[in-house]
Short mmCIF file of C-alpha atoms and ligand atoms in Angstrom, two decimals:
data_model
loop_
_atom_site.label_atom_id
_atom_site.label_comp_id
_atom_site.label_asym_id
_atom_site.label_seq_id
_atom_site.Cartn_x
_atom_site.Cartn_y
_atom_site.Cartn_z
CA UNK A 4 6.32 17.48 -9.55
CA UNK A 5 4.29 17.87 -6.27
CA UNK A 6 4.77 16.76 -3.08
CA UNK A 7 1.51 15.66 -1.63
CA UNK A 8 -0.09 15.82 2.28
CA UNK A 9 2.56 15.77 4.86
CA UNK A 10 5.20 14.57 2.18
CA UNK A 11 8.72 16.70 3.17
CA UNK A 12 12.36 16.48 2.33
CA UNK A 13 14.29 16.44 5.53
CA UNK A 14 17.65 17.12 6.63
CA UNK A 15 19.00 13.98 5.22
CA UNK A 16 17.61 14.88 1.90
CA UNK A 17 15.39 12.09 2.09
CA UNK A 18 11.62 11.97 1.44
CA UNK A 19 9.71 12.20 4.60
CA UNK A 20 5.68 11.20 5.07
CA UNK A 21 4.00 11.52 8.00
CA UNK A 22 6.68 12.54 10.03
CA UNK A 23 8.52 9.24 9.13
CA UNK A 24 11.80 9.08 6.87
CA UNK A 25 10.73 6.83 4.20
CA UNK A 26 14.21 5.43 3.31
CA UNK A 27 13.82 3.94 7.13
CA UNK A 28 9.88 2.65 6.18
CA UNK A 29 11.77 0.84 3.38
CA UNK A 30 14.52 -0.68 5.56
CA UNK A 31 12.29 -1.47 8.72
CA UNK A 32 9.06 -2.76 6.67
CA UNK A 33 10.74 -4.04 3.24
CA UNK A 34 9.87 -2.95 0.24
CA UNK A 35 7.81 -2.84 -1.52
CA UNK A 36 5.64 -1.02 0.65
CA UNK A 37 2.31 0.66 0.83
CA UNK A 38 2.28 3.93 2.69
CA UNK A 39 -0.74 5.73 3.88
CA UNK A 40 -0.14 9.12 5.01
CA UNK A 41 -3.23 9.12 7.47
CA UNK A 42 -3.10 12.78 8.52
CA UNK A 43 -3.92 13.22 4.36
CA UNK A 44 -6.86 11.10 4.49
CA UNK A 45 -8.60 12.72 7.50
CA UNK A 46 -7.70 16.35 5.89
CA UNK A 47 -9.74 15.08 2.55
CA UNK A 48 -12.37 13.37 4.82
CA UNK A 49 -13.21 16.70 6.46
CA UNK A 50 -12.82 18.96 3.65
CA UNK A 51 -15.43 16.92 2.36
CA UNK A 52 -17.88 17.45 4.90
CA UNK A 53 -16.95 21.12 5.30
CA UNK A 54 -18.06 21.28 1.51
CA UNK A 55 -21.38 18.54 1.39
CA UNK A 56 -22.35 18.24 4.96
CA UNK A 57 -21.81 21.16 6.97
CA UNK A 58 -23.35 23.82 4.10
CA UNK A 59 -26.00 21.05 2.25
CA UNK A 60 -26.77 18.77 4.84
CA UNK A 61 -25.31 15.98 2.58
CA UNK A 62 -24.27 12.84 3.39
CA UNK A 63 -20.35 11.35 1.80
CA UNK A 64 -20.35 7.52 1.45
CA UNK A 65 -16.33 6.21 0.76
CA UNK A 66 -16.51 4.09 -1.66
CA UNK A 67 -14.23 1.47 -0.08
CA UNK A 68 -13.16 -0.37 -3.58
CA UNK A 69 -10.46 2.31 -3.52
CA UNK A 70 -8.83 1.41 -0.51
CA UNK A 71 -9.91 -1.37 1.80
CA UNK A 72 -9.05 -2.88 5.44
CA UNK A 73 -10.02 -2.92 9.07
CA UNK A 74 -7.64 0.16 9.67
CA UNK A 75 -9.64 2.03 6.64
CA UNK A 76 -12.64 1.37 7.67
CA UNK A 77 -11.66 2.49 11.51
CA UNK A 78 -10.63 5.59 9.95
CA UNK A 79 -14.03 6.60 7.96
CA UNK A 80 -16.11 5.33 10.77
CA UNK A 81 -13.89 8.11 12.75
CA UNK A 82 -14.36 10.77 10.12
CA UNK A 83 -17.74 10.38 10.40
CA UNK A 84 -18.45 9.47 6.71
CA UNK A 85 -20.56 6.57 5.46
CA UNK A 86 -19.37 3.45 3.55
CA UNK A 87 -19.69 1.63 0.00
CA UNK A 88 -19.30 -1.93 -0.30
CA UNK A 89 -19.70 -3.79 -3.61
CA UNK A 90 -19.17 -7.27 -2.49
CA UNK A 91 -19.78 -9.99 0.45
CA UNK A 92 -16.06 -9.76 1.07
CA UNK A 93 -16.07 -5.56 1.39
CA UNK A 94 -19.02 -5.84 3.64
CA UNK A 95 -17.48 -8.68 5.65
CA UNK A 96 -14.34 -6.66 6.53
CA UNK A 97 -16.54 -3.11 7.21
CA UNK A 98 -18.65 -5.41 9.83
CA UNK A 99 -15.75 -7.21 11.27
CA UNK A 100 -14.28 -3.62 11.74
CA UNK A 101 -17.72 -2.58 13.87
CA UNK A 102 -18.70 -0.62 11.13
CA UNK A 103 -22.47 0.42 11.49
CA UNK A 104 -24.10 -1.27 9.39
CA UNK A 105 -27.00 1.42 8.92
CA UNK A 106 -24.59 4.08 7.40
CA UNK A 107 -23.95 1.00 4.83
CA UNK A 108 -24.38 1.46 1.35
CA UNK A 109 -24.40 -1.89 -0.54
CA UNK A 110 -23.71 -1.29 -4.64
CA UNK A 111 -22.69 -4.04 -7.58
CA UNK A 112 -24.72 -5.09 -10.75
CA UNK A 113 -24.54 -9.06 -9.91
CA UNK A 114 -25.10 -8.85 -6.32
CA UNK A 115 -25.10 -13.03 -5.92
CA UNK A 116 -28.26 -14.52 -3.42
CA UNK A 117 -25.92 -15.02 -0.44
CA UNK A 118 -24.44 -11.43 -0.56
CA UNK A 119 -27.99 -9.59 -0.82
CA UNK A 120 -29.14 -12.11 2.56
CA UNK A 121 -25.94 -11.10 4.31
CA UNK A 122 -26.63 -7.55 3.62
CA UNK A 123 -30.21 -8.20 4.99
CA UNK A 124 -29.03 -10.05 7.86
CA UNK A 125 -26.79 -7.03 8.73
CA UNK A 126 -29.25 -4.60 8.23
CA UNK A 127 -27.28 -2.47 5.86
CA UNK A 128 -28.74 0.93 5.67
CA UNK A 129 -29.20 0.71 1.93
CA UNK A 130 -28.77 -1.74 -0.93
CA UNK A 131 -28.54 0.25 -4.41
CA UNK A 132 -30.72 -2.47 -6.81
CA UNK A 133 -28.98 -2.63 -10.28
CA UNK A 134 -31.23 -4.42 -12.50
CA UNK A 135 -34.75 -6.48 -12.67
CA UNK A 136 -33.06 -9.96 -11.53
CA UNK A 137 -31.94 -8.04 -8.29
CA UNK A 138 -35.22 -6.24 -7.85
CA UNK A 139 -36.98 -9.76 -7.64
CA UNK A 140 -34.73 -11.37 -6.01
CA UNK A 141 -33.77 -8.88 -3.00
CA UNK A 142 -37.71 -8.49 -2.95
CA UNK A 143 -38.31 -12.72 -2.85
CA UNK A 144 -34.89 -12.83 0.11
CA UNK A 145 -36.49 -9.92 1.91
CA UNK A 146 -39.69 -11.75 2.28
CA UNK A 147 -38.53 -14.77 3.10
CA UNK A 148 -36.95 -13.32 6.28
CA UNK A 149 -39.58 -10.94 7.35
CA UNK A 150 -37.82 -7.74 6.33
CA UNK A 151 -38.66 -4.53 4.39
CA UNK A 152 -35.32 -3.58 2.63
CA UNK A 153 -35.03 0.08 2.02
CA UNK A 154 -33.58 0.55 -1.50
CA UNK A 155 -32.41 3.22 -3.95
CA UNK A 156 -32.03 2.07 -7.91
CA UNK A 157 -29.09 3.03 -9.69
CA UNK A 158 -29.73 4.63 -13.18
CA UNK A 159 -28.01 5.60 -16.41
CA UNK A 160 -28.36 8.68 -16.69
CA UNK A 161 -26.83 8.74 -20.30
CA UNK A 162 -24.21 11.48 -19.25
CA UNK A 163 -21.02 10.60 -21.07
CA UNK A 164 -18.16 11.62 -18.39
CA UNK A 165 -14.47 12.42 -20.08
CA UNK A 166 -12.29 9.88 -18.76
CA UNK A 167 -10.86 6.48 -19.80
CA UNK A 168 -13.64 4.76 -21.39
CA UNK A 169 -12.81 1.36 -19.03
CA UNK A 170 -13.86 3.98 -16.15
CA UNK A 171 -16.98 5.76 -17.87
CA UNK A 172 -20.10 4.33 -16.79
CA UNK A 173 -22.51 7.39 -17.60
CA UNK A 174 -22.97 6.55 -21.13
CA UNK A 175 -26.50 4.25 -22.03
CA UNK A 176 -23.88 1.61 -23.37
CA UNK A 177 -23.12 0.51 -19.46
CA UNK A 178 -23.95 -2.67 -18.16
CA UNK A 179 -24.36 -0.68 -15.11
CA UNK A 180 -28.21 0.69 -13.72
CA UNK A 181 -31.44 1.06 -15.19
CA UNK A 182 -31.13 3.81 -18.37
CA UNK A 183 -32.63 6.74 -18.18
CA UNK A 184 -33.51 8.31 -22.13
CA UNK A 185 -35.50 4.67 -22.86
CA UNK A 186 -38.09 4.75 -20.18
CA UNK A 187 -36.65 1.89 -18.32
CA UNK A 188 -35.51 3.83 -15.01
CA UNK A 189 -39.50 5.00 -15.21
CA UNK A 190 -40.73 1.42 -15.55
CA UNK A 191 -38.01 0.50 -12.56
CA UNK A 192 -39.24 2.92 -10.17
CA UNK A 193 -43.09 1.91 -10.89
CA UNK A 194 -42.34 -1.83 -10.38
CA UNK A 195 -40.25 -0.74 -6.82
CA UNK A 196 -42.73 0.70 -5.39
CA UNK A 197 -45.07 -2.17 -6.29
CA UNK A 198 -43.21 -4.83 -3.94
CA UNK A 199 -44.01 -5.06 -0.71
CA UNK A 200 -40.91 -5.97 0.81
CA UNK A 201 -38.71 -2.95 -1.12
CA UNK A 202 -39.10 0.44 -0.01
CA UNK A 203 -37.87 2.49 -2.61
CA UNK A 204 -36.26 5.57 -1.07
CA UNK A 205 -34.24 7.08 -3.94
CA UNK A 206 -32.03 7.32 -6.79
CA UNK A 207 -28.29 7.02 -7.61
CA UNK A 208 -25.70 7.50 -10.65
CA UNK A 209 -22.44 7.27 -10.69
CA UNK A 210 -21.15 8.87 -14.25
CA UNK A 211 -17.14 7.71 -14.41
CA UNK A 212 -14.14 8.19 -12.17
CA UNK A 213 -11.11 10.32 -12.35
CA UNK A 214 -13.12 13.12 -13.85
CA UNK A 215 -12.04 16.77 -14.15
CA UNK A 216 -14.82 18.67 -15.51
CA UNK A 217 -17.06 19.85 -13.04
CA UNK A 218 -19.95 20.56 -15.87
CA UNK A 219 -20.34 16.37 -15.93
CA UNK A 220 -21.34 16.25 -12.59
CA UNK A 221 -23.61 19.51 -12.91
CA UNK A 222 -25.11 17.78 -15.85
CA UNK A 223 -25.44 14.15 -14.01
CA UNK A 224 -27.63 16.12 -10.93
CA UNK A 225 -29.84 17.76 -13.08
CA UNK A 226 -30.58 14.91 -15.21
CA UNK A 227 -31.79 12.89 -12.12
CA UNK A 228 -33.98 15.91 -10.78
CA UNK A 229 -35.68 16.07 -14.15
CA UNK A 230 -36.37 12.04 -13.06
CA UNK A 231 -37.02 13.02 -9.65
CA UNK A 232 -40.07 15.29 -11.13
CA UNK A 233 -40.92 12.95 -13.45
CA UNK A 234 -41.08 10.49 -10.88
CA UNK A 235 -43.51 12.91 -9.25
CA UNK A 236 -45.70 12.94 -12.28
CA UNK A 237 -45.83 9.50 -13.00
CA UNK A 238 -45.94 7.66 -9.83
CA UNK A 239 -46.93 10.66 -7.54
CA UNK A 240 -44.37 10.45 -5.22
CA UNK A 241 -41.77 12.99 -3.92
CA UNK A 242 -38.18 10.91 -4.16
CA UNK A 243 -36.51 11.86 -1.00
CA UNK A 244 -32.37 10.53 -1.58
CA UNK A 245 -30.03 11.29 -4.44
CA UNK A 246 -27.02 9.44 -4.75
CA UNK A 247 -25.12 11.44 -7.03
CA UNK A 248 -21.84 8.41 -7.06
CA UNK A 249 -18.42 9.07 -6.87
CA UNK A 250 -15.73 10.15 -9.88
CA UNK A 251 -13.80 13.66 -8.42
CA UNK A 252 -10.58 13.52 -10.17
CA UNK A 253 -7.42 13.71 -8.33
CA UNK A 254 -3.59 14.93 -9.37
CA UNK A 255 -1.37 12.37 -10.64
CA UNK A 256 0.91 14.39 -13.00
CA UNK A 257 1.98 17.34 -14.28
CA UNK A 258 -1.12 19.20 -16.25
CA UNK A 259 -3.68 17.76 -14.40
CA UNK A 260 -5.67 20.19 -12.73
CA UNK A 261 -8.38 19.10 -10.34
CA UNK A 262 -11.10 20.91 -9.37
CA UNK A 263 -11.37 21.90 -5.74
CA UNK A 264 -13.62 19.99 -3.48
CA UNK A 265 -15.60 23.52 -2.65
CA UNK A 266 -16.24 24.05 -6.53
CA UNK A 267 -17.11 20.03 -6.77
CA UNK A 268 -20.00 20.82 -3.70
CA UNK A 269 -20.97 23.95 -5.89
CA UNK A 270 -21.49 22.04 -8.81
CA UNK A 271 -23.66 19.57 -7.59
CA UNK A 272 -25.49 21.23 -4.78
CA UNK A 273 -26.19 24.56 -7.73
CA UNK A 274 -28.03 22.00 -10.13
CA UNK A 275 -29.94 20.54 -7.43
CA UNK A 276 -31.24 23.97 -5.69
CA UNK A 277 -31.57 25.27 -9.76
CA UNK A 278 -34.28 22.00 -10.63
CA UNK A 279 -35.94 22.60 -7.46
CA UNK A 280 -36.79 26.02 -7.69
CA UNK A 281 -38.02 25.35 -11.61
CA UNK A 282 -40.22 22.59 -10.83
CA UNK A 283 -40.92 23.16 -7.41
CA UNK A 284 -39.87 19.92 -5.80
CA UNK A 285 -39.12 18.86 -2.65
CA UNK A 286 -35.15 18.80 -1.76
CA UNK A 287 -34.19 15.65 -1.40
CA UNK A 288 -31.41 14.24 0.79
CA UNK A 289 -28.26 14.34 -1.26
CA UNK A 290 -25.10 11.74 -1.00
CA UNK A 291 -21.71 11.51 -3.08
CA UNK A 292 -19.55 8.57 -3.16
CA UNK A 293 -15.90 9.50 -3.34
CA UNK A 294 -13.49 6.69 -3.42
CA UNK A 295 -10.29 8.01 -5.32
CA UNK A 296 -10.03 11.62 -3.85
CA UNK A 297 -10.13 10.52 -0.41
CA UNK A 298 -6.56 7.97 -0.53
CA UNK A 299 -4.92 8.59 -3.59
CA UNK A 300 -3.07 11.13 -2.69
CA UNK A 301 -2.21 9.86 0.17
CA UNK A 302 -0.73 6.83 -1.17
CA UNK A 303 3.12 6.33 -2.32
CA UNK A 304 4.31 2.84 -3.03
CA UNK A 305 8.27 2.24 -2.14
CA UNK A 306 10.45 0.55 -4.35
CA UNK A 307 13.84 -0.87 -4.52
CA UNK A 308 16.15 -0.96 -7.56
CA UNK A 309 17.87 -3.77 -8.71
CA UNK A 310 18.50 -4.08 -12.14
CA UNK A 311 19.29 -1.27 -14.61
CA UNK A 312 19.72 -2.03 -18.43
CA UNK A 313 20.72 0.74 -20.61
CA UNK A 314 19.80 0.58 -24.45
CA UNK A 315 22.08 3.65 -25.95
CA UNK A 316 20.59 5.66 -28.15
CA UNK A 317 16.98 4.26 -26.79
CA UNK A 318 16.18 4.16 -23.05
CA UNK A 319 17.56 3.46 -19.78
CA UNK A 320 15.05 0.53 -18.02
CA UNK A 321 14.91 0.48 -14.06
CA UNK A 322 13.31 -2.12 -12.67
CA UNK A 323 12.09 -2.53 -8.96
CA UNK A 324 11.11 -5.19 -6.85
CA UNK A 325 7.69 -4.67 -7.58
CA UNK A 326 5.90 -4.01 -11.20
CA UNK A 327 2.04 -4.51 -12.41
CA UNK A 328 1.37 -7.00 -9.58
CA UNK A 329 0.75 -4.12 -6.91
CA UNK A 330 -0.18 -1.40 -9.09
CA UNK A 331 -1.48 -2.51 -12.75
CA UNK A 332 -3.18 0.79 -13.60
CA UNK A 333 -0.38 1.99 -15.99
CA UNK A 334 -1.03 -1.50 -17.76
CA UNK A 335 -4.58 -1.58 -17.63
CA UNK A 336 -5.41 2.68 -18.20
CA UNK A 337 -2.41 3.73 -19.39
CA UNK A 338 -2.29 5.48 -16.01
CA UNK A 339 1.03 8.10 -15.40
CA UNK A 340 2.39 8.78 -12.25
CA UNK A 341 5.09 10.89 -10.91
CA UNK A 342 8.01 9.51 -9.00
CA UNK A 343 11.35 10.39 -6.86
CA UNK A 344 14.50 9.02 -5.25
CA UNK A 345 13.35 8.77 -1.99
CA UNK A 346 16.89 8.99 -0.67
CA UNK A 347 17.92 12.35 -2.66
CA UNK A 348 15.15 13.21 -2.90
CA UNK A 349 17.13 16.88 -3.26
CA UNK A 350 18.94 16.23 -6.28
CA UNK A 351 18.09 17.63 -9.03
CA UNK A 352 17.03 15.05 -12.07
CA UNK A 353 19.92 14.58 -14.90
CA UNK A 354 18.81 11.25 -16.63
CA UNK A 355 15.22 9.88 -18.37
CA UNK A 356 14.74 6.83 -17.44
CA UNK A 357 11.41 4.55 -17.24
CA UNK A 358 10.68 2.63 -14.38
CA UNK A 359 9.96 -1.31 -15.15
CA UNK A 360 8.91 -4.15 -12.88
CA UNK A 361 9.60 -7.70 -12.12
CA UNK A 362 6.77 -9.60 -13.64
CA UNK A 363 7.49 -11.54 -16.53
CA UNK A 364 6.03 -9.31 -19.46
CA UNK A 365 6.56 -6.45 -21.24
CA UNK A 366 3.95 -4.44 -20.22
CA UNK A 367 4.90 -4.46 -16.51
CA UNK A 368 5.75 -1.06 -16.52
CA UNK A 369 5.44 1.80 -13.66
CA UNK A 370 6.35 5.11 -15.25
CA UNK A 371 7.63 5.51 -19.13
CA UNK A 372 10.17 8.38 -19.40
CA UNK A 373 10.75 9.95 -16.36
CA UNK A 374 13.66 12.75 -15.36
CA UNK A 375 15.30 11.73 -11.97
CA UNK A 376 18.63 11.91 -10.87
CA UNK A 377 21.09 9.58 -11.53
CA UNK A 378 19.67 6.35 -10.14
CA UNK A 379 21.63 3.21 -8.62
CA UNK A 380 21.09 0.08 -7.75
CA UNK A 381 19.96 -0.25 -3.77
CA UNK A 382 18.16 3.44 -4.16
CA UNK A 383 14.45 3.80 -3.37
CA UNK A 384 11.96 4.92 -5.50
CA UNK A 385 8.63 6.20 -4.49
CA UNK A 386 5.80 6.34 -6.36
CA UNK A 387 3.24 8.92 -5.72
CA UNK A 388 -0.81 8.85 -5.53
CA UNK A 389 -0.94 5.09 -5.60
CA UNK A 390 -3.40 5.24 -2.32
CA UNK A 391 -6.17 4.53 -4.81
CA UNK A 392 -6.82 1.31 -6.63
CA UNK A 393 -3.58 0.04 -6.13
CA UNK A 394 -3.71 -2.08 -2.86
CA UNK A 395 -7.14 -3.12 -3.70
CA UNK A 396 -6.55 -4.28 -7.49
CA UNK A 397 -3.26 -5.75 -6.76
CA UNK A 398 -2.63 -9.56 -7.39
CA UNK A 399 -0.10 -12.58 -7.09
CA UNK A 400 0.85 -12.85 -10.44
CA UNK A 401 4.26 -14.98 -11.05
CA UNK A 402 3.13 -15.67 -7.07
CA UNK A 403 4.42 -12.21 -6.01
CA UNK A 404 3.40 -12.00 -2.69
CA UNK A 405 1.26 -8.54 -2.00
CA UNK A 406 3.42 -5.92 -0.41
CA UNK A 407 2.69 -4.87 3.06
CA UNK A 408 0.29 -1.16 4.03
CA UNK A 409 2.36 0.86 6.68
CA UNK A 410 -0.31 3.80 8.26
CA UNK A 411 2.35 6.80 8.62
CA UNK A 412 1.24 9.41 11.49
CA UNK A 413 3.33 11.79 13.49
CA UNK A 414 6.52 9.92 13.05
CA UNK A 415 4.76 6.58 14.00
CA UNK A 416 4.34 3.74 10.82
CA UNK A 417 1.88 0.97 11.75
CA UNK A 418 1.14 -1.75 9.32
CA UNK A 419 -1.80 -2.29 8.67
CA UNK A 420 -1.92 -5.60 6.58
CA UNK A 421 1.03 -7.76 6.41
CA UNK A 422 3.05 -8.50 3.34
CA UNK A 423 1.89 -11.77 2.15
CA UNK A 424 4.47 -14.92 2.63
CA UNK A 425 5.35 -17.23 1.00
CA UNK A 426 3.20 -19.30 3.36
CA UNK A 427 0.46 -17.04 2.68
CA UNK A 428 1.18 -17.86 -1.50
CA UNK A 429 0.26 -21.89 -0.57
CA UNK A 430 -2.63 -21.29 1.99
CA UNK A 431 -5.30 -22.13 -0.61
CA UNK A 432 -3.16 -24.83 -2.55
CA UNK A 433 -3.98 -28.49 -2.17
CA UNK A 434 -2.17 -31.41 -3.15
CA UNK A 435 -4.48 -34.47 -4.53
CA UNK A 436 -3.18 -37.97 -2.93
CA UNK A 437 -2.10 -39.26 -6.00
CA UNK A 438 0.21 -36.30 -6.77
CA UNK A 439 2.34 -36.18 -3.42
CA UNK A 440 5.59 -37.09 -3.66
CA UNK A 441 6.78 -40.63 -3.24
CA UNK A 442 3.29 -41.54 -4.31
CA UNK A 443 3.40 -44.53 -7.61
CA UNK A 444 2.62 -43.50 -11.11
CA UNK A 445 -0.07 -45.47 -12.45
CA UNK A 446 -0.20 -45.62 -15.83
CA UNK A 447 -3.39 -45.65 -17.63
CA UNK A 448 -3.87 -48.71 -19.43
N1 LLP B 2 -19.67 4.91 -6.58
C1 LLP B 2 -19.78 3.93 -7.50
C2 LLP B 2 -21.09 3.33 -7.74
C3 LLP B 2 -18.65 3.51 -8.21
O1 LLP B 2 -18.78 2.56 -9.13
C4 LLP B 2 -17.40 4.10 -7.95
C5 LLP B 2 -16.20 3.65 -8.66
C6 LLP B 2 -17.32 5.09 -6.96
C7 LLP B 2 -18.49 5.48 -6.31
C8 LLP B 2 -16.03 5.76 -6.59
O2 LLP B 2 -15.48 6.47 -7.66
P1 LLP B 2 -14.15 7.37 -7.43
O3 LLP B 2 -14.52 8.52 -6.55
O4 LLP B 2 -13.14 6.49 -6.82
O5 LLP B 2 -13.77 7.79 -8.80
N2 LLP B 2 -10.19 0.86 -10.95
C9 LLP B 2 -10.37 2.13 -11.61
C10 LLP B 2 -11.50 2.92 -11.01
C11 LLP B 2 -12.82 2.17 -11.03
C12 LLP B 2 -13.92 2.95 -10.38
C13 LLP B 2 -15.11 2.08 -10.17
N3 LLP B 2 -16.20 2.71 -9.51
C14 LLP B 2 -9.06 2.90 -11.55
O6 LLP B 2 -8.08 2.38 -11.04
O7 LLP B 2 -8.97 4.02 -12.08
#
């Protein structure tokens, strides 16, 4: 078990993040709670650009699907990286935050008329075109309003990454990008550069997430140079931005061993200077997209207990006041995580238990099998690395309303988006005149 960023055990035995006890979080904000360690996500945010920007003059793009709000996107902004958006509603929130829109990247693979106009409107700094239907449309919406939108297309590469295969999209069999081995990425770029009102300005990938081996990514970049110079052959132009996507995989258990963000740069940045030297081409701009690496670790989700039902002889279910509602990835991936009693946090583990939620259905579980001490009813159990896809993929199932985000920081917590009420559960909800109450039945004759 590791304790990650600031994480401590202080005096009181209790886990600490950010300076903050977090059996007080749990008692002043409720539970269960979202906390950001925020000293851990500006640490990642400049090791980063110590690795891609300082040495390679590259540019690091959060992708923002892994952890999204108007604090988040302050925070980024701060750090000096760039921003991802797949969606109308991501690109609402970085623009409401006074994110500048020109260090905008704007991905997805249905990217819906009113989405690529808003994007236009804003003047993101690039949209990543997915597919021919985009490429016509973004080109007919650009038009329309008198703009030139500056584009990069996302290929396949046909690099199979080694991860979950719901989080590979590499492989030819994506419904991701333009593919690569059949020619189409070719006949893409050629048709780009034919419309006025696109101006094609490079290439992106994005091979899988959560992976470990370093040689994927290595492999990724220099299958895009080789399109880069073939792009030079074909069309006779000199592709000058590589979007290499996101994917760096982060700890979540025991056995996994990440890669260091240096050796991640070295991968990437070696295959690039390698194809440029062999083919002579020009270096182009590069950019990486990390979403996961940059929160997850800085995420732990709080917990209550409540009920505990022992099965002798077969296992010993806790269940908290949460479950798969604000963190479904051990339901949807199989996903493990690691786990403590935040208030003994000291004690050394004596029982294995597995940690359940409150949603009706089996599969609601946290963590299968896990050694902790002996745990009670009223104790607090925090759940580590859930900074990443867990806010942002949570939902209301069995109207569970979303737990609140607390920003820890030098002893200071500040939420940063309210739990959700049950107010907040009926906001949408409305209530036909014939079905209020008091209201006659009329039968249907
Ligand atoms: N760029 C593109 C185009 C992407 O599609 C993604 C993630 C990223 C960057 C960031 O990848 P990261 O550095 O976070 O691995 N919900 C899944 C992960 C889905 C990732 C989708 N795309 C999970 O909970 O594991």
């Amino acid at each position: 078990m590791k304790l990650h960023g600031t994480m401590r055990i202080n005096e009181l035995g209790h886990l600490e993040i950010g300076g903050y006890d977090t059996v007080e979080l749990a008692r002043n904000f409720g539970t269960p709670l979202y906390v950001m360690d925020e000293a851990e996500i500006r640490r990642v945010c400049r090791e980063y650009r110590a690795a891609f920007t300082d040495g390679f003059g590259a540019e690091v793009i959060y992708a923002s699907k892994a952890f999204m709000n108007l604090a988040m996107c302050r925070v980024i902004e701060e750090e000096g990286l760039s921003l991802d958006v797949v969606s109308g509603g991501e690109l609402y929130t970085a623009i409401k935050a006074r994110f500048p829109a020109s260090r905008i990247y704007f991905h997805g693979n249905n990217k819906q008329p009113q989405e690529l106009r808003m994007a236009l409107e804003y003047r993101v700094g690039r949209i990543v075109v997915d597919n021919f239907h985009e490429m016509t449309l973004l080109n007919d919406l650009a038009g329309q309003m008198g703009v030139r939108a500056q584009v990069l297309l996302r290929l396949t590469p046909g690099v199979e990454a080694h991860t979950h295969e719901y989080i590979r999209t590499g492989q030819i069999d994506s419904k991701f990008g333009f593919t690569v081995p059949n020619g189409q990425a070719m006949e893409a770029v050629k048709s780009c550069l034919t419309l006025p009102h696109l101006e094609f300005k490079g290439i992106h990938c994005h091979i899988g997430s959560q992976v470990f081996d370093m040689s994927s990514f290595n492999h990724a970049a220099k299958v895009m140079m080789e399109v880069i110079k073939d792009i030079r052959e074909q069309a006779g132009i000199a592709v000058e931005e590589l979007n290499l996507g996101g994917g760096f995989g982060i700890y979540y258990v025991e056995g996994d061993q990440p890669a260091t963000i240096a050796e991640y740069a070295q991968a990437v940045t070696s295959a690039v200077k390698e194809m440029v030297a062999k083919h002579q081409l020009n270096i182009p701009k590069i950019m990486i997209e990390p979403g996961r690496s940059i929160v997850g670790e800085a995420g732990t989700t709080l917990y209550t207990v409540g009920s505990i039902k022992e099965i002798p002889g077969i296992r010993k279910y806790v269940a908290v006041d949460g479950g798969m509602a604000d963190n479904p990835r051990p339901a949807l991936y199989q996903a493990r995580y690691e786990a403590v009693v935040a208030n003994r946090a000291a004690e050394p583990a004596v029982e294995t238990v597995s940690i359940t939620g409150k949603c009706c259905e089996s599969g609601d579980m946290l963590i299968w099998d896990i050694n902790l001490p002996q745990v009670k009813s009223g104790d607090i159990i925090a759940v580590f690395c859930t900074g990443a896809y867990n806010y942002t993929m949570s939902m209301n199932y069995n109207r569970l309303g979303r737990p609140a985000v607390v920003l820890v920081n030098d002893g200071r917590a500040d939420v940063i988006v309210e739990r959700e009420s049950y107010e907040d559960l009926l906001r949408n909800d409305r209530l036909p005149e014939r079905l209020r109450v008091g209201q006659k039945i009329k039968l249907v004759q």
